[in-house]
């Protein structure tokens, strides 16, 4: 890898700072959009990655069929009246279901459910507001996080939705988040997912239920969507920025990473080490898919390894580097996992070519409810 | 351990929510304050744990001699005009040094340095504002994060400070953050720390330099401060709330943990597991000191194990529990490491006995610069 140098514009902003390269974002959005058009699948980007209203609009303008959010407060912060938003999360809890039904008054709202309790809570809240909420039955395809365990369970739940006033059966949701293999090795796992989807849809058809939506995808499987013929839309999130986990699993290259933390070296007192002002409060402690890789990639010093993080200190082992960063020098770090990293920053710096960096508030940061 | 049940008041707040038990906070502050008085050592609490102006005032009212912050934006957010605040961090970077010098106009400000570059940057900024900043020389006592490596280096740096206009040599700072042994096993490590401090102070004395402050401590070593005779103040932070790491290392009991995340069960679709609405965005991914312990302790289900976290999902293995939480039920989780957990929450719920929970903004959340 070539040694990069930091842009002159980024020498004056207070650090640590999360920067977003607008050209890379546009390129990432355009590439998935073009693939999806050719594959005949809709893109419903997961906005948890960027949390920026501005980027959500860029995605919609590039042809996204709607947005995805993880929590209802996030859905409210990121989507606008008249738009289409999916809560890829069970609407459990009075507050959550009620706020979702409230949103459904002026936009198309859907949620994913994997229990009769969720169906009942959502129906109660929808009836209160008079709005209709579309539900997708969350079917477990191997991630073992949420999702009904069998196609027969999915049918039973769809029938419960179908009996409920204020609700609409819209289809199924799958999350193949367990598939991390590089694209060339994904075939077996994708085949297993297809079999579950196929069996579920067959049962529904026999029971007279239509699944107009089969919501799937993730960044690792996004470009394999043409191998999942029943999937109608993909909920990729990380693709918009990318990160070291997407690089290390061969889904993209370093230059496709739009989000980078600029940090300053604040200490070199310990031999073979420098310390930057970005710790777990700026980068997160999310581990790398490569156990030897440390807590992010230092663009200017590819041989460096961020070996330890405390909240405000990033300890970088520079013993393998031919030259070493000096105190006060700025470094650029690509995080392991960009989604929780964005959540730590009140604002990001938006970088357009030939323009001064512009500070932009992260609209949906901290929306955990 | 006995099975606890959640307070009725906490059944209605939106989840996930971080709650703070005021009585436990007062007890934790009082206990360290009383010990420190007997041991003849000052308490300069690290405010990074709570990030609440309100608690900083409680600590000062209980006799704290000043406050500690990790970043200058945190120091500005948490301390008031006329107060005394230590930046336990190198003032490297123009923005950082200038903002610190600005604060020194109306309060007592000190910072820790481990390089001549830091001394020069701080001197430049202090001269610009006309304020005086006191510096402590950060001496490495085994944590190997920051700090000059030897007592001789500490002397050289103190002499550089002494030659600089706008700066004042105030003493040394140590951070024995590597000492995690239970109190009964800390003696050897504490002896090694004492030896370095003693040698440093002797060199300073011979050179005619006074170290009026020897700033040390951490929550794990706080109650051993009487065994560190040269330490004048301790910068304990976590003691104010405690967490599972302080419990597991025998520094406190479960009932001394003031900060707890209330979460709702949102799925039980996967056998032997329930999912709560608190993931890494509410609890952090900070690991436990016990590798088998998972990502926090579920108060109501002591046999449960939070085995996996994604951003918005906490997957709890309940296979060892005799009864299992139901969908919609609320659980209380004590985080592994409370400091970064607080940083994830825009507000906390302040719980006083016989009062409704009160939502309080976290003043210094997200202050990473």
XYZ file of C-alpha atoms in Angstrom:
738
model
C 0.000 0.000 0.000
C 1.188 3.492 -0.730
C 1.736 6.005 2.004
C -0.872 8.705 1.833
C -0.537 12.198 3.270
C -3.233 14.154 5.001
C -5.090 16.905 3.100
C -3.911 20.413 4.018
C -7.515 21.428 4.834
C -7.626 18.843 7.610
C -4.653 20.325 9.464
C -6.739 22.956 11.256
C -9.950 21.266 12.436
C -10.049 20.255 16.120
C -9.250 16.563 16.573
C -10.355 13.851 16.879
C -12.728 14.516 13.990
C -14.709 12.218 11.729
C -14.385 13.245 8.078
C -16.587 12.131 5.179
C -15.305 12.245 1.608
C -18.318 13.301 -0.466
C -16.928 11.979 -3.760
C -16.407 8.518 -2.279
C -19.936 8.552 -0.814
C -21.408 9.452 -4.216
C -19.364 6.721 -5.851
C -20.438 4.105 -3.279
C -24.111 5.044 -3.617
C -23.899 5.076 -7.412
C -22.209 1.697 -7.635
C -24.806 -0.169 -5.560
C -27.621 1.704 -7.264
C -26.367 0.675 -10.705
C -25.861 -2.954 -9.636
C -29.344 -3.098 -8.089
C -30.937 -1.706 -11.244
C -29.256 -4.404 -13.313
C -30.138 -7.121 -10.776
C -33.746 -5.934 -10.588
C -33.710 -5.471 -6.816
C -34.667 -2.401 -4.789
C -32.256 -0.632 -2.441
C -33.644 0.354 0.973
C -30.460 1.630 2.636
C -30.009 1.151 6.356
C -29.519 4.699 7.615
C -27.912 3.548 10.896
C -24.543 3.771 9.138
C -24.567 7.459 8.245
C -27.367 8.886 10.446
C -27.409 11.965 8.196
C -30.614 13.309 6.631
C -28.502 14.723 3.827
C -27.139 11.320 2.800
C -30.579 9.702 3.096
C -31.789 12.205 0.478
C -28.766 11.413 -1.743
C -29.681 7.716 -1.538
C -33.336 8.390 -2.422
C -32.313 10.606 -5.339
C -30.100 7.760 -6.582
C -33.156 5.513 -6.751
C -33.521 4.008 -3.271
C -37.110 2.746 -2.833
C -37.215 3.781 0.841
C -35.163 3.948 4.022
C -34.391 1.547 6.862
C -33.919 2.442 10.527
C -33.122 0.347 13.590
C -35.029 2.326 16.204
C -38.173 4.429 15.944
C -36.449 7.620 17.143
C -33.919 7.080 14.348
C -36.725 6.592 11.814
C -38.322 9.845 12.997
C -35.044 11.757 12.800
C -34.002 10.515 9.357
C -37.220 10.220 7.319
C -39.575 12.920 6.070
C -43.299 13.193 5.655
C -44.398 11.360 2.497
C -41.431 8.993 2.506
C -41.257 5.236 3.016
C -39.409 3.847 6.051
C -38.923 0.343 7.432
C -38.194 -0.269 11.098
C -36.041 -3.393 10.877
C -36.767 -4.036 14.545
C -39.604 -5.435 16.661
C -42.037 -2.658 17.685
C -42.114 -3.940 21.270
C -42.859 -1.527 24.108
C -45.734 0.940 24.267
C -43.530 3.961 23.534
C -41.958 2.350 20.460
C -45.206 1.088 18.933
C -47.036 4.353 19.579
C -44.299 6.520 18.075
C -44.208 4.257 15.031
C -47.981 4.463 14.550
C -47.680 8.238 14.863
C -45.128 8.287 12.019
C -47.495 6.167 9.900
C -49.951 9.081 9.783
C -47.934 10.902 7.128
C -45.547 8.327 5.625
C -45.426 4.673 4.625
C -44.271 2.780 7.709
C -43.393 -0.860 8.027
C -41.893 -2.864 10.869
C -40.462 -6.346 11.282
C -42.023 -8.718 13.823
C -41.144 -12.151 15.130
C -43.773 -12.600 17.876
C -47.511 -12.435 18.390
C -46.820 -9.963 21.212
C -45.295 -7.546 18.690
C -48.291 -7.959 16.374
C -50.690 -7.214 19.222
C -48.753 -4.166 20.478
C -48.466 -2.757 16.964
C -52.162 -3.365 16.279
C -53.164 -1.579 19.503
C -51.013 1.448 18.648
C -52.177 1.550 15.004
C -55.831 1.446 16.062
C -55.222 4.383 18.428
C -53.910 6.621 15.643
C -56.099 5.276 12.844
C -53.035 4.755 10.645
C -52.128 1.494 8.931
C -48.738 -0.102 9.550
C -47.337 -2.730 7.203
C -45.596 -5.668 8.862
C -42.893 -7.972 7.578
C -42.430 -11.305 9.306
C -38.802 -11.570 10.420
C -37.585 -15.058 9.499
C -34.305 -16.370 10.931
C -32.012 -17.508 8.109
C -29.022 -18.446 10.268
C -27.966 -15.252 12.070
C -29.802 -16.541 15.202
C -30.470 -13.044 16.561
C -34.158 -12.466 15.896
C -36.635 -14.042 13.504
C -39.145 -16.872 13.725
C -37.385 -20.233 13.481
C -39.374 -21.977 10.717
C -41.440 -21.218 7.609
C -44.467 -22.685 9.419
C -44.005 -20.159 12.248
C -43.754 -17.397 9.657
C -47.093 -18.455 8.186
C -48.791 -18.531 11.601
C -47.544 -15.021 12.350
C -48.600 -13.707 8.925
C -52.082 -15.088 9.561
C -52.182 -13.318 12.939
C -51.242 -10.044 11.230
C -53.839 -10.650 8.538
C -56.541 -10.961 11.243
C -55.530 -7.653 12.920
C -57.142 -4.318 12.173
C -54.706 -1.481 11.436
C -52.055 -3.875 10.146
C -51.166 -5.084 6.664
C -49.182 -8.225 5.742
C -46.449 -6.934 3.439
C -44.026 -9.845 3.282
C -40.975 -11.195 5.028
C -37.667 -9.830 6.268
C -34.424 -11.794 6.452
C -31.035 -10.675 7.724
C -28.163 -12.780 6.399
C -25.767 -10.973 8.763
C -23.909 -14.225 9.488
C -22.563 -14.360 5.930
C -19.161 -12.676 6.061
C -17.309 -14.823 3.534
C -15.710 -13.052 0.618
C -18.057 -12.965 -2.396
C -16.375 -15.974 -3.988
C -17.206 -18.218 -1.030
C -20.766 -17.122 -0.278
C -22.595 -19.583 -2.539
C -23.376 -22.336 -0.013
C -24.635 -19.920 2.642
C -26.765 -18.060 0.099
C -28.245 -21.341 -1.115
C -29.385 -22.181 2.425
C -31.007 -18.747 2.796
C -32.810 -19.151 -0.543
C -34.254 -22.503 0.548
C -35.829 -21.002 3.696
C -37.253 -18.057 1.759
C -38.648 -20.318 -0.956
C -40.375 -22.629 1.530
C -41.859 -19.673 3.430
C -43.267 -18.055 0.291
C -44.735 -21.354 -0.906
C -46.588 -21.814 2.391
C -47.929 -18.273 2.209
C -49.074 -18.707 -1.382
C -50.931 -21.909 -0.522
C -52.591 -20.056 2.367
C -53.607 -17.186 0.065
C -51.205 -14.648 1.559
C -49.093 -12.418 -0.641
C -45.532 -11.414 0.237
C -45.040 -8.376 -1.961
C -41.783 -7.598 -0.130
C -38.892 -9.929 0.610
C -36.452 -7.627 2.385
C -32.922 -8.949 2.603
C -29.335 -8.096 2.071
C -26.540 -6.567 4.058
C -23.342 -4.977 2.768
C -21.453 -8.299 2.599
C -24.174 -9.955 0.500
C -25.371 -6.872 -1.404
C -23.567 -7.620 -4.649
C -24.741 -11.246 -4.561
C -28.412 -10.255 -4.600
C -28.855 -11.560 -8.140
C -28.240 -15.004 -6.609
C -31.258 -14.535 -4.303
C -34.066 -14.412 -6.857
C -36.948 -13.935 -4.383
C -35.380 -10.951 -2.599
C -37.149 -7.749 -3.692
C -35.067 -5.224 -1.741
C -31.743 -5.048 0.107
C -31.049 -3.152 3.317
C -27.295 -2.561 2.965
C -25.964 0.131 5.321
C -22.169 0.103 5.589
C -21.691 0.257 1.774
C -22.251 4.027 1.863
C -19.022 4.618 3.844
C -17.308 1.201 4.031
C -14.771 0.418 6.775
C -11.867 -1.922 7.531
C -14.217 -4.859 8.025
C -15.613 -4.455 4.513
C -12.064 -3.988 3.171
C -10.681 -7.042 4.983
C -13.488 -9.264 3.717
C -12.772 -8.139 0.130
C -15.993 -6.198 -0.464
C -14.130 -2.977 -1.285
C -10.712 -1.316 -1.343
C -9.149 1.257 0.980
C -9.989 4.060 -1.469
C -13.710 3.201 -1.193
C -13.683 4.097 2.534
C -15.385 7.485 2.856
C -15.347 7.903 6.663
C -12.024 8.485 8.397
C -11.086 9.763 11.844
C -8.417 12.469 11.831
C -6.410 12.309 15.066
C -3.364 14.028 16.528
C -0.307 12.350 18.039
C -0.197 13.532 21.660
C 2.582 11.386 23.159
C 5.608 9.367 22.093
C 7.056 8.861 25.567
C 6.812 5.055 25.527
C 9.371 3.349 23.305
C 8.009 1.911 20.026
C 4.644 3.575 20.552
C 2.788 6.795 19.838
C -0.531 7.800 21.367
C -3.283 9.551 19.393
C -6.171 11.569 20.800
C -8.731 9.116 19.406
C -9.648 6.261 21.728
C -12.748 4.119 22.168
C -14.878 7.284 22.480
C -13.967 8.172 18.865
C -13.289 4.823 17.167
C -15.369 2.345 19.245
C -13.903 -0.872 20.605
C -15.474 -2.898 17.824
C -12.906 -5.531 16.942
C -11.520 -6.283 13.514
C -12.492 -9.388 11.594
C -8.693 -9.928 11.527
C -7.560 -10.616 15.120
C -4.077 -9.193 14.413
C -5.266 -5.941 12.905
C -5.919 -3.708 15.899
C -8.583 -1.012 16.257
C -8.433 0.624 12.823
C -6.064 1.292 9.951
C -3.631 4.207 9.978
C -3.600 5.429 6.368
C -0.253 7.286 6.532
C 1.530 4.446 8.386
C 0.297 1.129 6.992
C 2.727 -0.824 9.196
C 1.404 0.784 12.377
C -1.033 -1.132 14.590
C -3.549 0.498 16.955
C -2.913 -2.036 19.673
C -4.819 -0.645 22.669
C -7.679 1.762 23.166
C -8.763 3.481 26.295
C -11.474 6.102 26.171
C -9.329 9.018 25.003
C -6.041 7.328 24.119
C -5.245 5.232 21.059
C -1.947 3.422 21.611
C -0.244 2.742 18.277
C 2.566 0.235 17.986
C 4.948 1.866 15.489
C 7.834 -0.541 15.995
C 7.404 -1.926 12.444
C 7.358 1.527 10.802
C 10.459 2.819 8.987
C 9.583 6.413 9.876
C 7.498 7.366 12.880
C 4.865 10.036 13.369
C 5.942 13.017 15.464
C 4.091 14.638 18.360
C 1.505 17.051 16.959
C 1.334 15.230 13.617
C -2.119 14.302 12.328
C -3.021 10.782 11.285
C -6.040 9.391 9.467
C -7.683 6.258 10.827
C -10.222 4.094 9.004
C -12.334 2.459 11.722
C -13.034 -1.273 11.889
C -16.799 -0.770 12.010
C -18.061 2.566 10.825
C -21.709 2.475 12.024
C -21.074 2.711 15.811
C -18.163 5.083 15.109
C -20.520 7.622 13.485
C -22.766 7.310 16.538
C -19.968 8.697 18.734
C -19.635 11.970 16.845
C -21.926 14.982 17.298
C -20.793 16.250 13.919
C -18.786 15.123 10.925
C -16.675 17.122 8.486
C -18.021 16.945 4.950
C -15.213 17.110 2.403
C -15.900 18.267 -1.157
C -12.998 18.685 -3.581
C -11.728 22.272 -3.722
C -13.908 23.395 -0.822
C -13.114 23.979 2.845
C -14.328 21.124 5.100
C -17.855 21.817 6.328
C -19.031 20.713 9.798
C -22.370 18.880 9.630
C -24.464 17.779 12.609
C -25.177 14.024 12.795
C -28.989 14.136 12.817
C -29.744 10.676 14.198
C -26.784 10.242 16.554
C -27.650 8.649 19.884
C -31.178 7.651 18.818
C -31.305 4.380 20.731
C -34.993 4.308 21.641
C -27.272 -13.403 44.700
C -30.901 -12.571 45.261
C -33.261 -11.875 42.396
C -34.184 -8.241 42.345
C -37.288 -6.762 40.722
C -37.459 -3.539 38.781
C -38.878 -0.416 40.450
C -42.458 0.383 39.364
C -41.363 3.921 38.384
C -39.044 2.491 35.761
C -41.814 0.654 33.921
C -42.876 3.694 31.916
C -39.716 5.454 30.716
C -38.675 4.805 27.099
C -35.977 2.151 26.872
C -33.067 1.631 26.698
C -32.477 4.170 29.468
C -29.543 4.765 31.787
C -30.699 5.235 35.378
C -28.688 6.685 38.260
C -29.563 5.848 41.855
C -28.925 9.078 43.772
C -28.657 7.407 47.186
C -25.946 5.043 45.915
C -24.058 7.980 44.348
C -24.147 9.890 47.637
C -22.974 6.801 49.511
C -20.104 6.177 47.044
C -18.962 9.808 47.218
C -19.208 9.876 51.005
C -17.266 6.651 51.494
C -14.254 7.738 49.423
C -14.390 11.206 50.924
C -14.288 9.796 54.468
C -11.455 7.390 53.651
C -9.427 10.173 51.986
C -9.863 12.435 55.004
C -8.529 9.705 57.289
C -5.688 8.874 54.882
C -4.761 12.537 54.506
C -5.073 12.551 50.724
C -7.095 14.872 48.483
C -9.797 13.626 46.108
C -9.787 15.119 42.602
C -12.512 13.012 40.966
C -12.230 12.167 37.297
C -15.445 13.561 35.854
C -15.222 11.403 32.698
C -17.250 8.760 34.536
C -20.390 10.788 35.217
C -20.055 13.803 32.843
C -22.708 15.579 34.931
C -22.186 19.087 36.309
C -24.600 18.219 39.092
C -22.473 15.325 40.350
C -19.266 17.356 40.046
C -20.823 19.863 42.487
C -21.828 17.010 44.835
C -18.202 15.819 44.812
C -16.862 19.316 45.528
C -19.385 19.783 48.343
C -18.184 16.486 49.830
C -14.662 17.892 50.021
C -13.070 17.209 46.630
C -10.109 19.560 46.141
C -10.796 19.983 42.422
C -11.919 18.146 39.316
C -10.207 16.058 36.636
C -11.098 15.927 32.940
C -9.641 13.976 30.026
C -10.239 16.477 27.250
C -10.358 20.270 27.281
C -13.950 20.429 25.942
C -14.912 18.152 28.852
C -13.089 20.422 31.325
C -14.962 23.433 29.916
C -18.330 21.675 30.098
C -17.941 20.340 33.637
C -16.042 23.025 35.598
C -17.126 26.504 36.625
C -15.392 29.840 36.894
C -13.343 29.981 40.116
C -12.933 26.194 40.325
C -9.824 24.049 40.021
C -9.522 21.576 37.152
C -6.776 19.233 35.997
C -6.510 18.089 32.388
C -5.014 14.630 32.860
C -3.978 14.682 29.210
C -1.207 16.213 27.082
C -2.237 19.703 25.838
C -1.003 18.891 22.315
C -2.555 20.646 19.347
C -3.129 24.362 18.960
C -6.867 24.134 19.558
C -6.444 22.115 22.757
C -3.696 24.295 24.268
C -5.479 27.546 23.396
C -8.812 26.451 24.850
C -7.038 25.348 28.025
C -5.230 28.679 28.374
C -8.575 30.409 27.860
C -10.066 28.424 30.764
C -7.079 29.437 32.929
C -8.254 33.058 32.803
C -10.948 32.473 35.418
C -10.076 29.165 37.135
C -7.086 27.192 38.331
C -5.986 25.037 35.412
C -3.364 22.347 35.334
C -2.364 19.854 32.657
C -0.149 16.785 32.493
C 2.760 16.705 30.038
C 5.234 14.063 28.952
C 7.115 15.897 26.163
C 8.962 19.134 25.537
C 6.600 19.695 22.591
C 3.674 19.811 25.021
C 5.528 22.264 27.270
C 6.253 24.538 24.311
C 2.690 24.438 22.941
C 1.232 25.125 26.378
C 3.684 27.984 26.989
C 2.800 29.593 23.630
C -0.921 29.415 24.372
C -0.524 30.657 27.969
C 1.520 33.633 26.804
C -1.194 34.554 24.291
C -3.882 34.768 26.976
C -1.684 36.076 29.782
C -2.939 33.344 32.093
C -0.705 30.940 34.032
C -1.133 27.197 33.612
C 0.299 24.752 36.148
C 1.906 21.636 34.713
C 2.381 18.190 36.203
C 5.016 15.932 34.700
C 3.351 12.667 33.702
C 5.639 9.839 34.864
C 5.052 6.283 33.607
C 4.719 3.904 36.569
C 3.988 0.759 34.566
C 0.802 1.431 32.622
C 2.950 2.131 29.500
C 0.383 4.459 27.932
C 1.824 7.932 28.440
C 4.412 9.328 30.857
C 8.150 9.949 30.704
C 10.043 6.697 31.189
C 12.491 7.614 33.992
C 12.848 9.932 36.989
C 15.767 11.634 35.171
C 13.465 12.423 32.214
C 10.911 13.811 34.647
C 13.535 16.162 36.075
C 14.594 17.383 32.625
C 10.981 18.127 31.703
C 10.328 19.903 35.006
C 13.348 22.110 34.362
C 12.017 22.944 30.883
C 8.680 23.952 32.440
C 10.490 25.983 35.073
C 12.268 27.982 32.340
C 8.975 28.768 30.499
C 6.981 31.948 30.998
C 3.269 31.413 31.628
C 3.842 27.971 33.113
C 4.281 26.769 36.701
C 5.860 23.485 37.856
C 3.255 21.988 40.154
C 4.446 18.423 40.568
C 4.007 15.009 39.001
C 1.144 12.856 37.790
C 1.087 9.066 37.804
C -1.611 6.702 36.597
C -1.376 3.237 38.113
C -4.119 2.025 35.752
C -2.347 -1.303 35.267
C -3.037 -2.319 38.878
C -6.266 -4.307 38.762
C -5.486 -6.875 41.439
C -7.944 -7.155 44.293
C -6.877 -4.917 47.220
C -5.271 -7.853 49.051
C -2.835 -8.484 46.195
C -1.834 -4.937 45.284
C 1.145 -4.570 47.624
C 3.962 -5.506 45.229
C 2.686 -3.308 42.405
C 2.148 -0.388 44.770
C 5.683 -0.783 46.128
C 7.109 -0.461 42.601
C 5.067 2.695 41.987
C 6.246 4.194 45.284
C 9.891 3.590 44.340
C 9.567 5.544 41.066
C 7.760 8.413 42.777
C 10.323 8.561 45.581
C 13.264 8.655 43.180
C 11.626 11.378 41.066
C 10.883 13.573 44.054
C 14.427 13.154 45.406
C 15.913 14.310 42.092
C 13.604 17.325 42.035
C 14.448 18.252 45.599
C 18.194 18.102 44.888
C 17.600 20.341 41.830
C 15.645 22.827 43.926
C 12.253 22.040 42.356
C 9.181 21.544 44.492
C 6.457 19.026 43.661
C 3.557 20.335 45.690
C 1.233 17.881 43.922
C 1.683 14.167 43.402
C -1.491 13.216 41.572
C -2.229 9.507 41.551
C -4.889 6.960 42.136
C -7.615 5.285 40.152
C -10.684 3.486 41.447
C -8.871 0.134 41.870
C -6.093 1.697 43.966
C -8.133 4.456 45.653
C -8.563 2.701 48.995
C -4.864 1.775 49.082
C -3.763 5.417 48.943
C -2.539 5.294 52.567
C 0.093 2.864 51.251
C 1.379 5.535 48.832
C 2.697 8.127 51.288
C 3.893 10.681 48.712
C 0.589 10.833 46.786
C -1.232 14.087 47.634
C -4.403 13.535 45.596
C -6.262 10.716 43.833
C -8.134 10.951 40.544
C -10.628 8.099 40.992
C -13.529 8.267 38.531
C -15.521 5.020 38.380
C -16.031 4.905 42.189
C -18.928 7.368 41.864
C -21.083 4.845 39.950
C -19.088 1.574 40.004
C -19.675 -1.141 37.402
C -19.217 -4.882 36.882
C -15.469 -4.475 36.470
C -15.172 -2.865 39.914
C -17.483 -5.559 41.335
C -15.588 -8.452 39.746
C -12.257 -7.162 41.046
C -13.706 -6.987 44.587
C -13.652 -3.187 44.978
C -17.387 -3.020 45.658
C -20.612 -5.028 45.722
C -23.553 -5.127 43.299
C -25.542 -2.797 45.586
C -22.845 -0.118 45.223
C -23.505 0.117 41.458
C -25.459 3.334 40.882
C -25.710 3.299 37.073
C -27.916 0.705 35.410
C -29.393 0.394 31.936
C -33.090 -0.433 31.872
C -33.908 -2.412 28.731
C -36.943 -4.177 27.267
C -37.094 -7.730 25.958
C -38.034 -7.405 22.270
C -37.641 -10.971 20.991
C -37.583 -14.563 22.262
C -37.805 -16.239 18.872
C -34.462 -18.042 19.137
C -34.443 -20.991 21.533
C -32.597 -20.413 24.840
C -32.205 -16.700 24.107
C -33.982 -13.399 24.576
C -33.024 -10.132 22.880
C -33.117 -6.775 24.664
C -33.246 -3.345 23.036
C -29.841 -2.378 24.497
C -26.859 -3.235 22.319
C -23.397 -1.779 21.897
C -24.942 1.683 21.340
C -26.283 1.585 24.932
C -23.861 -0.670 26.828
C -20.591 -0.335 24.832
C -18.617 -3.351 23.694
C -16.142 -2.929 26.549
C -15.304 -6.451 27.651
C -15.512 -7.819 31.161
C -12.418 -8.526 33.222
C -13.971 -12.019 33.454
C -13.896 -13.548 29.947
C -16.956 -15.712 30.693
C -19.119 -12.889 31.966
C -20.590 -11.340 28.827
C -21.448 -7.686 28.228
C -23.031 -6.732 31.556
C -24.932 -8.247 34.463
C -28.700 -8.762 34.352
C -29.866 -7.926 37.874
C -33.196 -9.775 37.734
C -31.683 -12.909 36.106
C -28.257 -13.545 37.641
C -27.813 -16.768 35.625
C -28.384 -14.966 32.323
C -25.411 -14.041 30.137
C -25.373 -11.186 27.610
C -23.474 -13.230 25.063
C -23.558 -11.044 21.935
C -24.062 -7.387 21.217
C -24.825 -5.738 17.954
C -25.641 -2.044 17.837
C -29.286 -2.247 18.894
C -29.607 -5.877 19.992
C -28.348 -7.480 23.179
C -28.561 -11.256 22.837
C -28.993 -12.867 26.257
C -28.373 -16.564 26.784
C -31.081 -17.575 29.261
C -30.552 -21.324 28.992
C -29.271 -21.486 32.602
C -32.223 -19.522 34.058
C -35.014 -21.366 35.901
C -37.552 -18.778 34.770
C -37.176 -16.686 31.633
C -38.028 -13.064 30.920
C -41.071 -12.527 28.704
C -41.354 -10.264 25.651
C -42.070 -6.717 26.826
C -40.539 -7.354 30.272
C -37.979 -4.838 31.484
C -34.548 -5.872 32.691
C -31.830 -3.950 34.488
C -28.263 -4.292 33.252
C -25.138 -3.174 35.115
C -22.541 -2.400 32.427
C -19.005 -3.799 32.450
C -17.423 -0.359 32.186
C -19.616 2.545 33.139
C -17.565 5.512 31.815
C -17.996 4.886 28.063
C -21.559 3.715 28.711
C -22.506 7.136 30.116
C -20.956 8.717 27.009
C -23.547 6.946 24.823
C -26.557 8.504 26.524
C -27.872 12.015 25.835
C -29.648 11.923 29.171
C -29.865 9.804 32.295
C -32.761 9.194 34.669
C -32.012 10.437 38.173
C -33.720 8.295 40.792
C -34.431 9.704 44.259
C -36.398 7.601 46.752
C -40.126 8.411 46.719
C -39.831 10.698 43.691
C -40.626 10.125 40.032
C -37.501 9.522 37.906
C -36.164 12.803 36.520
C -34.506 13.033 33.089
C -31.191 14.894 33.262
C -29.039 15.920 30.273
C -25.484 14.521 30.286
C -23.551 17.804 30.141
C -20.181 16.532 28.935
C -21.313 13.659 26.701
C -19.377 13.365 23.449
C -16.702 15.869 24.454
C -13.801 14.134 22.733
C -11.763 17.175 21.722
